[in-house]
Coordinates of C-alpha atoms and ligand atoms in Angstrom, one line a residue:
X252 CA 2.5 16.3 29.7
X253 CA 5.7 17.6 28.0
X254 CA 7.1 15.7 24.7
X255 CA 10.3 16.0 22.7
X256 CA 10.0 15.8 18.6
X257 CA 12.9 15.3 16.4
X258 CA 13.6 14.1 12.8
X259 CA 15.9 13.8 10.3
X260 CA 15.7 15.3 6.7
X261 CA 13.6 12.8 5.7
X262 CA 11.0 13.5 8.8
X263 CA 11.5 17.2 8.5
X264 CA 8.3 18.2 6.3
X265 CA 6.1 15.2 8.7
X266 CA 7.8 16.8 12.0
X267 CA 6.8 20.4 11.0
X268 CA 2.7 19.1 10.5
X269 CA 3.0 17.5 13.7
X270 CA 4.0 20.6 16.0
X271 CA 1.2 22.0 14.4
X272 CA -1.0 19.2 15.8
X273 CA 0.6 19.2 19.7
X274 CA 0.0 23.0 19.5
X275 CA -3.5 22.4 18.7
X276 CA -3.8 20.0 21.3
X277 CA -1.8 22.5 23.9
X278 CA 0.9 19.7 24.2
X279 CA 3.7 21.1 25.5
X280 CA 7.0 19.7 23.3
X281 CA 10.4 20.6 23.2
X282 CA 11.9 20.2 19.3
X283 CA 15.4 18.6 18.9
X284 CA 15.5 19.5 15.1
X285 CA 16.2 19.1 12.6
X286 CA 15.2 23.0 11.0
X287 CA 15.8 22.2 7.0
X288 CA 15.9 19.5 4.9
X289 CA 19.8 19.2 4.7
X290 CA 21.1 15.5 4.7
X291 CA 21.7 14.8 8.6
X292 CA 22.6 11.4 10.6
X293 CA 19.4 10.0 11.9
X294 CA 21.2 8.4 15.1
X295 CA 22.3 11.6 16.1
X296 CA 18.9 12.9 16.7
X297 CA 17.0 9.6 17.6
X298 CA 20.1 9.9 20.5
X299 CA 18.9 13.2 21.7
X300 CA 15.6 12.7 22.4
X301 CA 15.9 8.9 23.8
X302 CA 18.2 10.3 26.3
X303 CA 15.5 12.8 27.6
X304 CA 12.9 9.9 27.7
X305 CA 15.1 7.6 29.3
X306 CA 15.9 9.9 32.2
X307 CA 12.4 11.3 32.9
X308 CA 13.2 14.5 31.4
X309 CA 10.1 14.6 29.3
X310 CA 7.2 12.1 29.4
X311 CA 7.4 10.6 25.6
X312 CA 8.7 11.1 22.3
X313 CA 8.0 11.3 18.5
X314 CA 10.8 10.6 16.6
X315 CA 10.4 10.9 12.6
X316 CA 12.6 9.8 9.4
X317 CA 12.3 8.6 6.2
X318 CA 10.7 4.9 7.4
X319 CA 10.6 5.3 11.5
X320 CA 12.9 2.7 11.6
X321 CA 16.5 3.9 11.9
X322 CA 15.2 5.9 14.5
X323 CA 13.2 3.4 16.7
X324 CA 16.4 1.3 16.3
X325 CA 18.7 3.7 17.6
X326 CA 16.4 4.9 20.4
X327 CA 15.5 1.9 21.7
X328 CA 19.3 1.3 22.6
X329 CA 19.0 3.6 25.7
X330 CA 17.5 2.5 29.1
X331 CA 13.8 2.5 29.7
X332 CA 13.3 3.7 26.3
X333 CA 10.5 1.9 24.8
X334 CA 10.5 3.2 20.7
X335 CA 7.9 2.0 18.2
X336 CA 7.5 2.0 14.6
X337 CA 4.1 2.7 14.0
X338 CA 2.4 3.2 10.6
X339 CA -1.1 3.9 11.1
X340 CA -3.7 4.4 14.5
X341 CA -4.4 0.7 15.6
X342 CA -0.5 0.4 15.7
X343 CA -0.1 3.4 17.8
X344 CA -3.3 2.6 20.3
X345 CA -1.4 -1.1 20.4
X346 CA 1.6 0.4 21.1
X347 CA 0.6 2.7 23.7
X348 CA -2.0 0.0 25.5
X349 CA 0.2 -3.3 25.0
X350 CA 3.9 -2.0 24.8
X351 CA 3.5 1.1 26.4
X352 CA 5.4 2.6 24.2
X353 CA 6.9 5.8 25.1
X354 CA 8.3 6.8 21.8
X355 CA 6.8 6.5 18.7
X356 CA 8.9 6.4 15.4
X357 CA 6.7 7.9 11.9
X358 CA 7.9 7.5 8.7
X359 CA 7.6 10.7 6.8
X360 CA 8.3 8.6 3.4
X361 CA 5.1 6.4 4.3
X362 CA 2.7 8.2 5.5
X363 CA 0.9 11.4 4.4
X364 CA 0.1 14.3 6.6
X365 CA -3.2 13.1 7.7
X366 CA -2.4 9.9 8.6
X367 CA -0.1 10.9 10.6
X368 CA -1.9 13.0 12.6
X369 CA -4.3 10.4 13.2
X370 CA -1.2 7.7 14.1
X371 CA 0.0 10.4 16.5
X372 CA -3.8 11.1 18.4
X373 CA -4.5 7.7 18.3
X374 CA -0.9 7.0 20.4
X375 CA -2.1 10.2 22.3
X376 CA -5.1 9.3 23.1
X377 CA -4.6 5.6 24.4
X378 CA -4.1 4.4 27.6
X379 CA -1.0 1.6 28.9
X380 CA -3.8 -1.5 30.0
X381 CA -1.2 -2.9 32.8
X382 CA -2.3 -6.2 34.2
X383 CA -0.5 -9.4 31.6
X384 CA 0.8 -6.7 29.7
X385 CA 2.8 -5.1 32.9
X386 CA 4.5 -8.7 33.0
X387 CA 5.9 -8.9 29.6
X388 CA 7.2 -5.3 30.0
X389 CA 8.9 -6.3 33.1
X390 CA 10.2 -9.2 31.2
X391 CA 11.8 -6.7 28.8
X392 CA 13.1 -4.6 31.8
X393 CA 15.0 -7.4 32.9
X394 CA 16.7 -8.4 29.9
X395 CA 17.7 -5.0 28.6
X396 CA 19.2 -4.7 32.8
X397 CA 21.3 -7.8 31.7
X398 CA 22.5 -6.7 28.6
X399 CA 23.0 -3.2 28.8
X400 CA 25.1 -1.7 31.2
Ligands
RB5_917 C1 17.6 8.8 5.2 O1 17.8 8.8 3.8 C2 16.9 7.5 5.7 O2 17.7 6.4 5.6 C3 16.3 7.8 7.1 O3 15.5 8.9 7.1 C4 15.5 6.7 7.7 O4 14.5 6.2 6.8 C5 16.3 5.6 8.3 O5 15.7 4.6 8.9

């Protein structure tokens, strides 16, 4: 499994504790930045990576800014890009096992280190459950094939 990471400045200090945590787990991850806390545009990153998801380039995402939200938003623009805000581990098992999420957005402004790391593991650790839930995610597949081109 390979992942991309990315954040703005207000994921930066979040992002940095979780590369620690994929290279404890031997997760291979390729980081889109940012590398300081200097004032960025979130959409420019959240872009990056959603791009790589959406073609298959790498298996799943972590995206991470002040709230997770400007992020999920903006990555959940591009084609077969499934983004998530999650805030704690039953949001992120939920996500993974109901939504299928393949991104994840944190919010390094809500949630401490530890957390965190539990959000991500949990979203790591889960498994997509198919069967009703594989209808409602074609459901959403067919809608985002009418409205985006
Ligand atoms: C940046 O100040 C902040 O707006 C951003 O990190 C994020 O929370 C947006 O959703």
């Amino acid at each position: 499994m390979k992942l991309a990471i990315a954040s703005d400045h207000g994921g930066f200090h979040l992002k940095n504790s979780i590369l620690r945590l994929l290279a404890s787990r031997k997760i291979e991850y390729v980081d889109l930045g940012v590398t300081s806390e200097d004032s960025v545009d979130y959409p420019d990153y959240a872009a990056q990576l959603a791009q790589k998801v959406g073609k298959g380039e790498v298996d799943g995402g972590i995206l991470v800014c002040g709230t997770g939200i400007g992020m999920a938003i903006t990555a959940n623009k591009f084609k077969g890009v499934r983004a998530a805000v999650v805030t704690d581990p039953f949001t992120a098992q939920m996500s993974k096992e109901h939504n299928d999420a393949n991104v994840i957005a944190l919010g390094g402004r809500v949630l401490d280190e530890a957390k965190a790391g539990a959000t991500v593991q949990a979203w790591l650790d889960a498994k997509f459950e198919g069967g009703r839930h594989e209808r409602r995610l074609e459901k959403i597949a067919e809608i985002e094939n009418k409205n985006f081109k």
